[in-house]
mmCIF file with all atom_site columns, C-alpha atoms in Angstrom:
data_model
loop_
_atom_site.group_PDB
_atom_site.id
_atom_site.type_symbol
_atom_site.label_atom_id
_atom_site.label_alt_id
_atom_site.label_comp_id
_atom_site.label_asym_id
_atom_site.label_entity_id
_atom_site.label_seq_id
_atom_site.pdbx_PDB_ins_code
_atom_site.Cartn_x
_atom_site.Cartn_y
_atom_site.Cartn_z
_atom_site.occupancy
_atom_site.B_iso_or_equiv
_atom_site.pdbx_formal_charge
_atom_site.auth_seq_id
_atom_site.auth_comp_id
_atom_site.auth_asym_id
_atom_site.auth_atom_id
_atom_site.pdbx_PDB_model_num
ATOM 1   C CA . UNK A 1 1   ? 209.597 72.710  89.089  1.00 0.00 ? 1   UNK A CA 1
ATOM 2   C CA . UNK A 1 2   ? 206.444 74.253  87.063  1.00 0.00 ? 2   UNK A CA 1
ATOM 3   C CA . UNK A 1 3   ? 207.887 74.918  83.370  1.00 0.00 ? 3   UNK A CA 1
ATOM 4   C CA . UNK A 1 4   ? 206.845 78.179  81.888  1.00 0.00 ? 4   UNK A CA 1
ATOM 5   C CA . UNK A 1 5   ? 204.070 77.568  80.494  1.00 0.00 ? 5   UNK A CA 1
ATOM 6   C CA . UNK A 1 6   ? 202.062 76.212  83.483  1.00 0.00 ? 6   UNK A CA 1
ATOM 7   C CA . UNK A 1 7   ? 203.013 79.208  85.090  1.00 0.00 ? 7   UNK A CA 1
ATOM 8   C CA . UNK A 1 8   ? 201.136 80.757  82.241  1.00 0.00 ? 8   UNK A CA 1
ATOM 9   C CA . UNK A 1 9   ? 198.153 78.659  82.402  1.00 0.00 ? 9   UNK A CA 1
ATOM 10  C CA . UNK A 1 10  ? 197.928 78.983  86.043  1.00 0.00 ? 10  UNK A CA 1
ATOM 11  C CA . UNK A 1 11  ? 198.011 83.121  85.942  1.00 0.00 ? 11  UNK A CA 1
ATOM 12  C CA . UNK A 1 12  ? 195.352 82.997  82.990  1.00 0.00 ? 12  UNK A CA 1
ATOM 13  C CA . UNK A 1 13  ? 192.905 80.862  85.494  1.00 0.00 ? 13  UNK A CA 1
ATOM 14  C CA . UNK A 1 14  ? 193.578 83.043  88.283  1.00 0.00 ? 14  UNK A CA 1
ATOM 15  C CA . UNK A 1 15  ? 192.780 86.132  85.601  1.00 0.00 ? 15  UNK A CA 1
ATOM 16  C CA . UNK A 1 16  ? 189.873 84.083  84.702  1.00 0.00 ? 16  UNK A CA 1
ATOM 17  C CA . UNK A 1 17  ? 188.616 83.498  87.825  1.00 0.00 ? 17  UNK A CA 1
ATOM 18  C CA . UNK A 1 18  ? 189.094 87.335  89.165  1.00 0.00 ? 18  UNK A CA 1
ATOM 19  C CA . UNK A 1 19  ? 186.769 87.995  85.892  1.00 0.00 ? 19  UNK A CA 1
ATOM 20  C CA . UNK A 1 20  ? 183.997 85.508  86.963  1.00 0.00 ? 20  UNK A CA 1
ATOM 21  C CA . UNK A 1 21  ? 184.163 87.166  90.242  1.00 0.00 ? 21  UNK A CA 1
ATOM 22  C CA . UNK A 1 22  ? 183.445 90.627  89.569  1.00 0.00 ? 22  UNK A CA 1
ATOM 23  C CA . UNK A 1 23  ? 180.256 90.282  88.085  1.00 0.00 ? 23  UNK A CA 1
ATOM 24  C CA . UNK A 1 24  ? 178.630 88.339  90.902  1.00 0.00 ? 24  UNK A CA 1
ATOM 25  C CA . UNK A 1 25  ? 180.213 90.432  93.315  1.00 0.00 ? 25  UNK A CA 1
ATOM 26  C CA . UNK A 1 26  ? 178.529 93.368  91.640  1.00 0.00 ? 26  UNK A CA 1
ATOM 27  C CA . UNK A 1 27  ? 175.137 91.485  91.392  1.00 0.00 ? 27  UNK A CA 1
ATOM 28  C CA . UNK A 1 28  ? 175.771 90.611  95.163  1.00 0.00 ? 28  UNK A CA 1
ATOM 29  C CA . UNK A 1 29  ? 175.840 94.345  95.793  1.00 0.00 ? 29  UNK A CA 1
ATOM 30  C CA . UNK A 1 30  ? 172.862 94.928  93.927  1.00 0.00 ? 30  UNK A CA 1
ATOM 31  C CA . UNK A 1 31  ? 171.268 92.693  95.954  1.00 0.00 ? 31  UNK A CA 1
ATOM 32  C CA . UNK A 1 32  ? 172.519 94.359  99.192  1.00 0.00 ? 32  UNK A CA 1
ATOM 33  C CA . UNK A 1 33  ? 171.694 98.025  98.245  1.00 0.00 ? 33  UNK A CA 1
ATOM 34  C CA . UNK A 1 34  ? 168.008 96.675  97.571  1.00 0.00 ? 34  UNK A CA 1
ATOM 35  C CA . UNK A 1 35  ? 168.112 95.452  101.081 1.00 0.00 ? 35  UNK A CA 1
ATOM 36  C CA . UNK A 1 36  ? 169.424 98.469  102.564 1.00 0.00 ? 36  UNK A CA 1
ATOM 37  C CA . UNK A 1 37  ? 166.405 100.821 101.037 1.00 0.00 ? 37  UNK A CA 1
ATOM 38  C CA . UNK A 1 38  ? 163.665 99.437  103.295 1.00 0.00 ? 38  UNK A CA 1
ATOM 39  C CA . UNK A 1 39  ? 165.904 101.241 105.820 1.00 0.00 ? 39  UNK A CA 1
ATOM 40  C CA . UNK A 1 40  ? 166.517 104.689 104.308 1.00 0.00 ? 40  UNK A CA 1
ATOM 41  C CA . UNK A 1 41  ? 164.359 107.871 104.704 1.00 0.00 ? 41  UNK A CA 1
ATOM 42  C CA . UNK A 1 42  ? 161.872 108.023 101.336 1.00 0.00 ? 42  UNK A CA 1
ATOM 43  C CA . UNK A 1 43  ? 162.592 110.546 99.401  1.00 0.00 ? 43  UNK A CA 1
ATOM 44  C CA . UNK A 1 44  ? 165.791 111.382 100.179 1.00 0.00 ? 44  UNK A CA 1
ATOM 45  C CA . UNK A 1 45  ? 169.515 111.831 99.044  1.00 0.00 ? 45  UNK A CA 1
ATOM 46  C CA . UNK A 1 46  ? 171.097 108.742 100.934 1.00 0.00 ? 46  UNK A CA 1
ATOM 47  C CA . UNK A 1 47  ? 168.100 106.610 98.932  1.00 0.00 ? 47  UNK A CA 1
ATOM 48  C CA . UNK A 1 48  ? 168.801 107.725 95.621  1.00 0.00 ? 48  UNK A CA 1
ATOM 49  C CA . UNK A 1 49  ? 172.527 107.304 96.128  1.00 0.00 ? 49  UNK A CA 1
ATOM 50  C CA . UNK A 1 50  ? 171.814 103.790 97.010  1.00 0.00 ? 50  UNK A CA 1
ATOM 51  C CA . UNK A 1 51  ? 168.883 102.990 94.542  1.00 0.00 ? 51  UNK A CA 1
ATOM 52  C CA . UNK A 1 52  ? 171.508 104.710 91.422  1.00 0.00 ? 52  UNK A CA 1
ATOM 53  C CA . UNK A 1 53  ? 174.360 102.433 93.084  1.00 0.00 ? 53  UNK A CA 1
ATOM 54  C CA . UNK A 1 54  ? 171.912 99.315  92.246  1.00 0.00 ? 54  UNK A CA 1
ATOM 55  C CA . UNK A 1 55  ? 171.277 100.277 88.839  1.00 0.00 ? 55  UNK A CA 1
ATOM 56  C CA . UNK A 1 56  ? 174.864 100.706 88.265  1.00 0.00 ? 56  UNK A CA 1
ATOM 57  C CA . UNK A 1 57  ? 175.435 97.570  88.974  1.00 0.00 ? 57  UNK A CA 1
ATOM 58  C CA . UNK A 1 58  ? 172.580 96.313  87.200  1.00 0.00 ? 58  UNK A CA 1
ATOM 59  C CA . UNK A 1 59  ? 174.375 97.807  84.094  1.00 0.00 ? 59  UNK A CA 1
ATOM 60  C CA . UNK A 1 60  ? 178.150 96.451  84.942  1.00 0.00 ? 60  UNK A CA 1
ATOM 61  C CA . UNK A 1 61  ? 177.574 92.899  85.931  1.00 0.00 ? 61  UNK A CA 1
ATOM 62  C CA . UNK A 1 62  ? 175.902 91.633  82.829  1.00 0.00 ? 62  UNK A CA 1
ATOM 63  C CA . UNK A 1 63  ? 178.512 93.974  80.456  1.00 0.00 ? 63  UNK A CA 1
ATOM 64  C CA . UNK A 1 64  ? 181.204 93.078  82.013  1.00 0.00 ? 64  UNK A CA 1
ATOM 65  C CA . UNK A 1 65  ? 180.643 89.443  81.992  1.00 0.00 ? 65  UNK A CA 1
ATOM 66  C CA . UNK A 1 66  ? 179.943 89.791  78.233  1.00 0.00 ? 66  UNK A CA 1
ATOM 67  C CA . UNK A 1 67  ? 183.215 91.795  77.527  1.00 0.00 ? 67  UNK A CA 1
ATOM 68  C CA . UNK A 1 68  ? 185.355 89.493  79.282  1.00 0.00 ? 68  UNK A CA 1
ATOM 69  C CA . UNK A 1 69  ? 183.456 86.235  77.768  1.00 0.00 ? 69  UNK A CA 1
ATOM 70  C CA . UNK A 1 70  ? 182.874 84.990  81.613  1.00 0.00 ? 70  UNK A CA 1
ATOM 71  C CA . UNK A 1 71  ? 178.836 84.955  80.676  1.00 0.00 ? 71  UNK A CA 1
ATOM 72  C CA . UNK A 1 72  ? 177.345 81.636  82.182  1.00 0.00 ? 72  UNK A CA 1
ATOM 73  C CA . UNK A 1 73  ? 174.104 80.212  82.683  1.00 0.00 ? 73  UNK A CA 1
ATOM 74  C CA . UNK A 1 74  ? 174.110 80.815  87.380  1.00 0.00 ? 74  UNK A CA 1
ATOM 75  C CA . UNK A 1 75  ? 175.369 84.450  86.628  1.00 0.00 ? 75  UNK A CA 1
ATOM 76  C CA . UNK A 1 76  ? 172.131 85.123  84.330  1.00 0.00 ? 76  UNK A CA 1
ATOM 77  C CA . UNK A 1 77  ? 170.387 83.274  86.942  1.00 0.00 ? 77  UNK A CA 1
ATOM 78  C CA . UNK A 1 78  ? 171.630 85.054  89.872  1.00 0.00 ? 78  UNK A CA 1
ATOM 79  C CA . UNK A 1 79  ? 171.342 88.273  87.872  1.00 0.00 ? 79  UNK A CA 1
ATOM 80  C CA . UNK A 1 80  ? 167.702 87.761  87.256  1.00 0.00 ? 80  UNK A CA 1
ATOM 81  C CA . UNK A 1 81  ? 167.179 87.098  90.597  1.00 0.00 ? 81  UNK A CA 1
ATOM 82  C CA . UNK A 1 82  ? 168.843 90.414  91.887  1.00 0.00 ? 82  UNK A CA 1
ATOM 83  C CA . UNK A 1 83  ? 166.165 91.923  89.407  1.00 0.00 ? 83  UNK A CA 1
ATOM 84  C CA . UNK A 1 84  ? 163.409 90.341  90.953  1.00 0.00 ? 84  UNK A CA 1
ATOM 85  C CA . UNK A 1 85  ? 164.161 91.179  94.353  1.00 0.00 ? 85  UNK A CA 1
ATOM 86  C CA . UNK A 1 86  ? 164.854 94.780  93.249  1.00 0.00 ? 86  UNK A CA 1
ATOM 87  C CA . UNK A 1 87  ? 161.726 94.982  91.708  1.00 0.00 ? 87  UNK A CA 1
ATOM 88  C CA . UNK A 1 88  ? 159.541 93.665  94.300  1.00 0.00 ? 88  UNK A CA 1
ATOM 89  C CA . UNK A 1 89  ? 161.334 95.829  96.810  1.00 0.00 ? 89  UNK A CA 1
ATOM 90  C CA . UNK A 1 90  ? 160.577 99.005  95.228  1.00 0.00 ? 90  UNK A CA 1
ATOM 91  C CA . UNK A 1 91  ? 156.955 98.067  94.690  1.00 0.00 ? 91  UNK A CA 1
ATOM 92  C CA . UNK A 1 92  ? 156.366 97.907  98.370  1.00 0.00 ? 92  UNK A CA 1
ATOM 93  C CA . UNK A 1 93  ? 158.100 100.596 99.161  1.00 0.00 ? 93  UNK A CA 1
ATOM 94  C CA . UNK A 1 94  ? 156.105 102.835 97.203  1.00 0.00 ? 94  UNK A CA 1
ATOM 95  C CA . UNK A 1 95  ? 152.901 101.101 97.255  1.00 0.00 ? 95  UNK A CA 1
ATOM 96  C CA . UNK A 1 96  ? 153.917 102.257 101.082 1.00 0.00 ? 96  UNK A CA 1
ATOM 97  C CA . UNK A 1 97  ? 154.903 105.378 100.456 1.00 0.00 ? 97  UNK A CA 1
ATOM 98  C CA . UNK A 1 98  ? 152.103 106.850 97.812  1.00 0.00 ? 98  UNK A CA 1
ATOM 99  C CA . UNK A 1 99  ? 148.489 106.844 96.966  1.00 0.00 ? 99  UNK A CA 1
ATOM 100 C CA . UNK A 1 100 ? 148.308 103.843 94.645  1.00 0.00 ? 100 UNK A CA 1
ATOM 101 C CA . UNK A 1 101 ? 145.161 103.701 92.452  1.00 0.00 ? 101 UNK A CA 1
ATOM 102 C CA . UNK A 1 102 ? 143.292 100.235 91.958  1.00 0.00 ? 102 UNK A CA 1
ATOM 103 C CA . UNK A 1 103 ? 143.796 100.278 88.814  1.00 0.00 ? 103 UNK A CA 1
ATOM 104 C CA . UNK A 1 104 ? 147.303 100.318 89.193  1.00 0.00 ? 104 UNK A CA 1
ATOM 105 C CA . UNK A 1 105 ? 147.217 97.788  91.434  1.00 0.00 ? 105 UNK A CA 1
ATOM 106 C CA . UNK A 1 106 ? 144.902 95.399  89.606  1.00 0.00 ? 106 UNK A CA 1
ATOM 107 C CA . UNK A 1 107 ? 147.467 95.788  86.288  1.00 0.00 ? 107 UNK A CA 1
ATOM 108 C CA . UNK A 1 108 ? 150.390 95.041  88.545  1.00 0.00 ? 108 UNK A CA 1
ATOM 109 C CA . UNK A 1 109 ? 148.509 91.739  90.052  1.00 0.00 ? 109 UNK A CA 1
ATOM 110 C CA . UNK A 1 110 ? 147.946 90.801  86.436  1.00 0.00 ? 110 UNK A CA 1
ATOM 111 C CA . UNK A 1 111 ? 151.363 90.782  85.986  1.00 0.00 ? 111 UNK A CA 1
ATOM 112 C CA . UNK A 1 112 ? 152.220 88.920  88.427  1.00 0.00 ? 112 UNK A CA 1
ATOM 113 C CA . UNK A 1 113 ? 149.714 86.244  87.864  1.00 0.00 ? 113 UNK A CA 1
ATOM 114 C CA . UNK A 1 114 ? 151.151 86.083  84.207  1.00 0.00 ? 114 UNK A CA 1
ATOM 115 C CA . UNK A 1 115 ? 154.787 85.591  85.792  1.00 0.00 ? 115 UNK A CA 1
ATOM 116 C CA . UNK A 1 116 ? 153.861 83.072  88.283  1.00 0.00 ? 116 UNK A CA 1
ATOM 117 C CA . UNK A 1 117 ? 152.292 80.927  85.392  1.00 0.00 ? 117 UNK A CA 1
ATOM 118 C CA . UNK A 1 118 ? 155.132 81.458  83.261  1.00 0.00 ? 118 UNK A CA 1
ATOM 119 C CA . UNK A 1 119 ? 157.397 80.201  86.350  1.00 0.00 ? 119 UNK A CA 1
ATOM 120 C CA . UNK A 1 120 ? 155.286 76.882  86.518  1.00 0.00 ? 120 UNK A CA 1
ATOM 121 C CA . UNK A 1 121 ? 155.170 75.915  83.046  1.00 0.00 ? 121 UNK A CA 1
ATOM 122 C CA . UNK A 1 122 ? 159.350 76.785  82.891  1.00 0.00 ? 122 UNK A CA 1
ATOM 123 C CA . UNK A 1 123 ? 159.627 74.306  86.220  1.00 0.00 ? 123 UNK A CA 1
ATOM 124 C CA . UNK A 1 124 ? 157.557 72.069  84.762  1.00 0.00 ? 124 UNK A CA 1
ATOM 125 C CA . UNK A 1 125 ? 159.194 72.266  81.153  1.00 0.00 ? 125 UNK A CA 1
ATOM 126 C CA . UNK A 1 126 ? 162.620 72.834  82.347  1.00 0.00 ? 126 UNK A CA 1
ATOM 127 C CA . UNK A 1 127 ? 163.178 72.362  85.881  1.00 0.00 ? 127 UNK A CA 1
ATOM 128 C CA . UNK A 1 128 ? 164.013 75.642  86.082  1.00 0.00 ? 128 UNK A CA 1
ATOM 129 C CA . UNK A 1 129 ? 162.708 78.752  86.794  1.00 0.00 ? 129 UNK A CA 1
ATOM 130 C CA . UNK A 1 130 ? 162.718 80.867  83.350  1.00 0.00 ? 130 UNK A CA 1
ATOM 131 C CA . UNK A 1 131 ? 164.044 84.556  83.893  1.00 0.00 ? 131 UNK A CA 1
ATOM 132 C CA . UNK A 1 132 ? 164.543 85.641  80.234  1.00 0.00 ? 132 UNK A CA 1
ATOM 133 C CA . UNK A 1 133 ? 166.336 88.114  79.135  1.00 0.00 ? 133 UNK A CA 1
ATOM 134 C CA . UNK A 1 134 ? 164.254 89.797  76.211  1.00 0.00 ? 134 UNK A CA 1
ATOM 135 C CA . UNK A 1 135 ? 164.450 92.658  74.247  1.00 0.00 ? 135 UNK A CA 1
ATOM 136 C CA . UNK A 1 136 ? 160.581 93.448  76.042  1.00 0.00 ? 136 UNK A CA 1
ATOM 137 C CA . UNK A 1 137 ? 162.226 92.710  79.526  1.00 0.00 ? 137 UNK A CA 1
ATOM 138 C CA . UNK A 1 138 ? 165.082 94.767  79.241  1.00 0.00 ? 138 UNK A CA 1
ATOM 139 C CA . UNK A 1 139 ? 163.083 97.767  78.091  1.00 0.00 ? 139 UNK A CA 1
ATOM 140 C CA . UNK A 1 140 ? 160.740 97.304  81.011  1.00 0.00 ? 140 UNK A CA 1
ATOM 141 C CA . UNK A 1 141 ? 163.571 97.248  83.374  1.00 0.00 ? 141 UNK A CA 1
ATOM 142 C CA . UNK A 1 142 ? 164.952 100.483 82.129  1.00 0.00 ? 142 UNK A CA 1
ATOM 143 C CA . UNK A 1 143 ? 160.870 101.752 82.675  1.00 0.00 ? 143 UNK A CA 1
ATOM 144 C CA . UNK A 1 144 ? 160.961 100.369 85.962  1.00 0.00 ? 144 UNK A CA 1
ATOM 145 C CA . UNK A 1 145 ? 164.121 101.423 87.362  1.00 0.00 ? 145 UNK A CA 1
ATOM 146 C CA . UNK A 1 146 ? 163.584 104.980 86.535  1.00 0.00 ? 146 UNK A CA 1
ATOM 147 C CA . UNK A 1 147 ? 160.077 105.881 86.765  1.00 0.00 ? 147 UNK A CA 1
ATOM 148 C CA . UNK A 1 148 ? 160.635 105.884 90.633  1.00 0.00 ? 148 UNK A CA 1
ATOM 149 C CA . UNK A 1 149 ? 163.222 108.223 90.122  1.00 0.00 ? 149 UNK A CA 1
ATOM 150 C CA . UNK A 1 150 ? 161.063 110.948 88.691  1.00 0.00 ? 150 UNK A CA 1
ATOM 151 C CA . UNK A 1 151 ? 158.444 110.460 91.323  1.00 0.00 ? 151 UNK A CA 1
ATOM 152 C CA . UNK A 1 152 ? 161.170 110.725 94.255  1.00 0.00 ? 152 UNK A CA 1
ATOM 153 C CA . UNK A 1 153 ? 162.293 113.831 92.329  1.00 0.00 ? 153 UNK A CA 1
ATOM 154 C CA . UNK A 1 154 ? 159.208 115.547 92.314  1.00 0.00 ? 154 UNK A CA 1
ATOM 155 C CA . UNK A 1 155 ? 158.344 114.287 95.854  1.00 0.00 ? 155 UNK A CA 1
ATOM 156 C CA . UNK A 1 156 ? 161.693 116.244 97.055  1.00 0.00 ? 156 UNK A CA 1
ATOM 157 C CA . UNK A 1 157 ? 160.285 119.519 95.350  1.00 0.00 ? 157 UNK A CA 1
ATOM 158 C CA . UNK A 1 158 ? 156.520 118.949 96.530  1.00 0.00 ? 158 UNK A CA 1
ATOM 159 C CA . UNK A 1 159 ? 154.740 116.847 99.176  1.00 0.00 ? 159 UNK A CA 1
ATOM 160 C CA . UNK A 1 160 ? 153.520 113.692 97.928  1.00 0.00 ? 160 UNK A CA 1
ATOM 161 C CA . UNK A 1 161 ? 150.210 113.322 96.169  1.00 0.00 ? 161 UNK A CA 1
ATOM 162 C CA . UNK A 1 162 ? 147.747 110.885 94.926  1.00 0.00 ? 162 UNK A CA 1
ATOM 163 C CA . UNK A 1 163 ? 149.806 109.385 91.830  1.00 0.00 ? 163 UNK A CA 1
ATOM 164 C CA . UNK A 1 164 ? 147.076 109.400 89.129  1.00 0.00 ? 164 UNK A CA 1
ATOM 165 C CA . UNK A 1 165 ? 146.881 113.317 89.088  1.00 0.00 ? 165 UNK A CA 1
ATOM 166 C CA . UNK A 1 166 ? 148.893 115.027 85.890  1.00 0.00 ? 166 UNK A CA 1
ATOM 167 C CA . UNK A 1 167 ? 151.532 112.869 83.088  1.00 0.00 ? 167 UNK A CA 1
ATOM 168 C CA . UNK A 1 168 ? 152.440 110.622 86.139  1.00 0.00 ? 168 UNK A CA 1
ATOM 169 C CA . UNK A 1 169 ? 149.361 108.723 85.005  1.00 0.00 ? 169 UNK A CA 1
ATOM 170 C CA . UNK A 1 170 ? 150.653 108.923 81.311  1.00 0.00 ? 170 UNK A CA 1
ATOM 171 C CA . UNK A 1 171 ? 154.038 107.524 82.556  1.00 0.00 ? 171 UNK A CA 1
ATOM 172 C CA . UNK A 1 172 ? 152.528 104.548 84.446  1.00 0.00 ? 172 UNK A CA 1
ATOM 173 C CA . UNK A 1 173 ? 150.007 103.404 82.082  1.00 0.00 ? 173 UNK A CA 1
ATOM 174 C CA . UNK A 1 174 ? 152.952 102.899 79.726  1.00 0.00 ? 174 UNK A CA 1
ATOM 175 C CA . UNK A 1 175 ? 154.838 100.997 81.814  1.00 0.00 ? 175 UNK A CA 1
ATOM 176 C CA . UNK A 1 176 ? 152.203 98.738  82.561  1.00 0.00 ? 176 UNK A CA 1
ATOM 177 C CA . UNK A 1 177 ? 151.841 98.101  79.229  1.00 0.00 ? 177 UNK A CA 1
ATOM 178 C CA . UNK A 1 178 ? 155.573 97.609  78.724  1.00 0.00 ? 178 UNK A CA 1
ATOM 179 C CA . UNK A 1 179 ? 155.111 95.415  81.748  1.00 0.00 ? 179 UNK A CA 1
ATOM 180 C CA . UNK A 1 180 ? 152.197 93.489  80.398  1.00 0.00 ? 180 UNK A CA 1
ATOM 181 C CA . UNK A 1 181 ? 153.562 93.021  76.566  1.00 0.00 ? 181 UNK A CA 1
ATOM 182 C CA . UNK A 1 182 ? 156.698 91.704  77.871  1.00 0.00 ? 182 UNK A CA 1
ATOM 183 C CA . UNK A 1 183 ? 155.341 88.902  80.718  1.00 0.00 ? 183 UNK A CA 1
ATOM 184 C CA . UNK A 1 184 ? 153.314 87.911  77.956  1.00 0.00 ? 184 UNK A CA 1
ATOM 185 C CA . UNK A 1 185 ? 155.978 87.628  75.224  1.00 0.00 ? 185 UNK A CA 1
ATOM 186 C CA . UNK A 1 186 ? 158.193 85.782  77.917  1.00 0.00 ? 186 UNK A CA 1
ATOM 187 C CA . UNK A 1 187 ? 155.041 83.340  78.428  1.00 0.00 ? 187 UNK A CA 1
ATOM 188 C CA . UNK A 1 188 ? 154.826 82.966  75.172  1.00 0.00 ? 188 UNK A CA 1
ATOM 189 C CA . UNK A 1 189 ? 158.771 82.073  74.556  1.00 0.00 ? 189 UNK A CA 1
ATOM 190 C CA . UNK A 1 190 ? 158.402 79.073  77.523  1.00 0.00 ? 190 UNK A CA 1
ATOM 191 C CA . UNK A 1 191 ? 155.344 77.771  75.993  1.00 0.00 ? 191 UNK A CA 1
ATOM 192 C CA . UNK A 1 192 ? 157.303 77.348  72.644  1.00 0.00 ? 192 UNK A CA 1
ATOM 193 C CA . UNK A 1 193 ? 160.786 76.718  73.341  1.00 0.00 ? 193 UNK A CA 1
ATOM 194 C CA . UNK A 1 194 ? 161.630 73.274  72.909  1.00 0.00 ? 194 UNK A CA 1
ATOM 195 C CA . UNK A 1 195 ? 165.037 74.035  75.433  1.00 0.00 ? 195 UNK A CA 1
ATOM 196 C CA . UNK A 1 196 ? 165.546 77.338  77.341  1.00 0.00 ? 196 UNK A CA 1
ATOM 197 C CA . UNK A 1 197 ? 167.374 80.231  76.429  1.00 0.00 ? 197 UNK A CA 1
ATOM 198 C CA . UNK A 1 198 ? 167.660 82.974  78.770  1.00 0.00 ? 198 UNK A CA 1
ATOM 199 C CA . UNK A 1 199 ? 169.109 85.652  75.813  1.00 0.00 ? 199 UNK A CA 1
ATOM 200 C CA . UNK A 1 200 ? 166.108 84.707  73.914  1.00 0.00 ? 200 UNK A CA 1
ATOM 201 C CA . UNK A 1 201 ? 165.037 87.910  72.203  1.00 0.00 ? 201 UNK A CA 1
ATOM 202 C CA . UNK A 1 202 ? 161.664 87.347  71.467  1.00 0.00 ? 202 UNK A CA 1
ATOM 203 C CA . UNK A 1 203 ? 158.549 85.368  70.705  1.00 0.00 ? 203 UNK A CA 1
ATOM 204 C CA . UNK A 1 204 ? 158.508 86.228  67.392  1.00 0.00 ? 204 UNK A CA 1
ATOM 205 C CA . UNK A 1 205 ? 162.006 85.317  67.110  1.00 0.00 ? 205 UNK A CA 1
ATOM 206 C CA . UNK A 1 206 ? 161.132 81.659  67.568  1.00 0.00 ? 206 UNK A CA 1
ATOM 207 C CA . UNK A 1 207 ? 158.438 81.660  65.297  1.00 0.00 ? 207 UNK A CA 1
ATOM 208 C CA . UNK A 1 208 ? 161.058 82.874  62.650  1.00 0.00 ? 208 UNK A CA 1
ATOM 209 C CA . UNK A 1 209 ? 163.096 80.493  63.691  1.00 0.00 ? 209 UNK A CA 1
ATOM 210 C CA . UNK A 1 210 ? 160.988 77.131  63.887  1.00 0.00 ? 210 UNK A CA 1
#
């Protein structure tokens, strides 16, 4: 007959277990939502209820991992990846929906030149694709999760129009500098970590630090 305390021990790794779950099943919906938007009207209500709900989770998974000390290496991973696929997804849906300018276009191809490289080097340096989570990359995210919001906003008041015209064009050459400063700071942090650290706060950090 289990004494006490394994009955203890055993409840604790059930508890620990639930805790490890919620965060990837909030990443997992994050994931899902991004696949739904494809399907939903653009603007509308039903998107940004959907596009908010991915956010959300954006914000939960990774704090409550932290808070509950169930952080681990696949749920930064699988995090990061949810990002990506986020990202990319609203790209094409509004390089779909609006009047992108080339030079819009050219920045984001930059970017994603810069990325792919620092993707290689990590495989090649780590065996691992690097997704870091820097101060840079976290800002960005914040950029890029709700500068979409205040175009769908003003696309529900007015019809849509070419994207350069008025502060739009302020708000999107800052974010592809955001953009650009921090896929070069994360190419910078794979070229000189000796071993990878996806909380890695900066490339100036491991200067400091070496």
């Amino acid at each position: 007959m289990p004494s006490k305390d394994d009955e203890q021990a055993a409840m604790s790794g059930r508890r620990r277990r639930t805790a490890m779950l919620i965060p990837h099943m909030l990443t997992t919906m994050r994931i899902l939502c991004t696949l739904a938007l494809p399907f939903l009207p653009l603007p509308s209500v039903a998107f940004i209820i959907v596009y908010v709900l991915a956010g959300l989770s954006d914000v939960l998974d990774g704090t409550l991992a932290r808070r509950w000390h169930v952080a681990s290496s696949f749920g930064a991973s699988y995090d990061s990846i949810a990002d990506t696929v986020f990202t990319l997804v609203c790209i094409w849906l509004f390089l779909s929906y609006l009047l992108w300018p080339v030079w819009l276009i050219a920045a984001l191809a930059c970017i994603c030149v810069i990325k792919s490289l620092t993707a290689i080097i990590g495989w090649r340096k780590y065996r691992l694709i690097p997704f870091v989570h820097s101060t840079l990359n976290k800002i960005t995210g914040i950029l890029v999760f709700f500068t979409p919001m205040l175009i769908i906003a003003a696309s529900l008041i007015a019809a849509p129009e070419h994207i350069t015209n008025g502060p739009r064009t302020l708000i999107l050459v800052g974010l592809c500098l955001f953009a650009a400063a921090a896929a070069v700071d994360e190419l910078v942090i794979t070229l000189l970590s000796p071993t990878f650290d996806a909380n890695r706060r900066s490339s100036l950090h491991i200067r400091r630090s070496v």
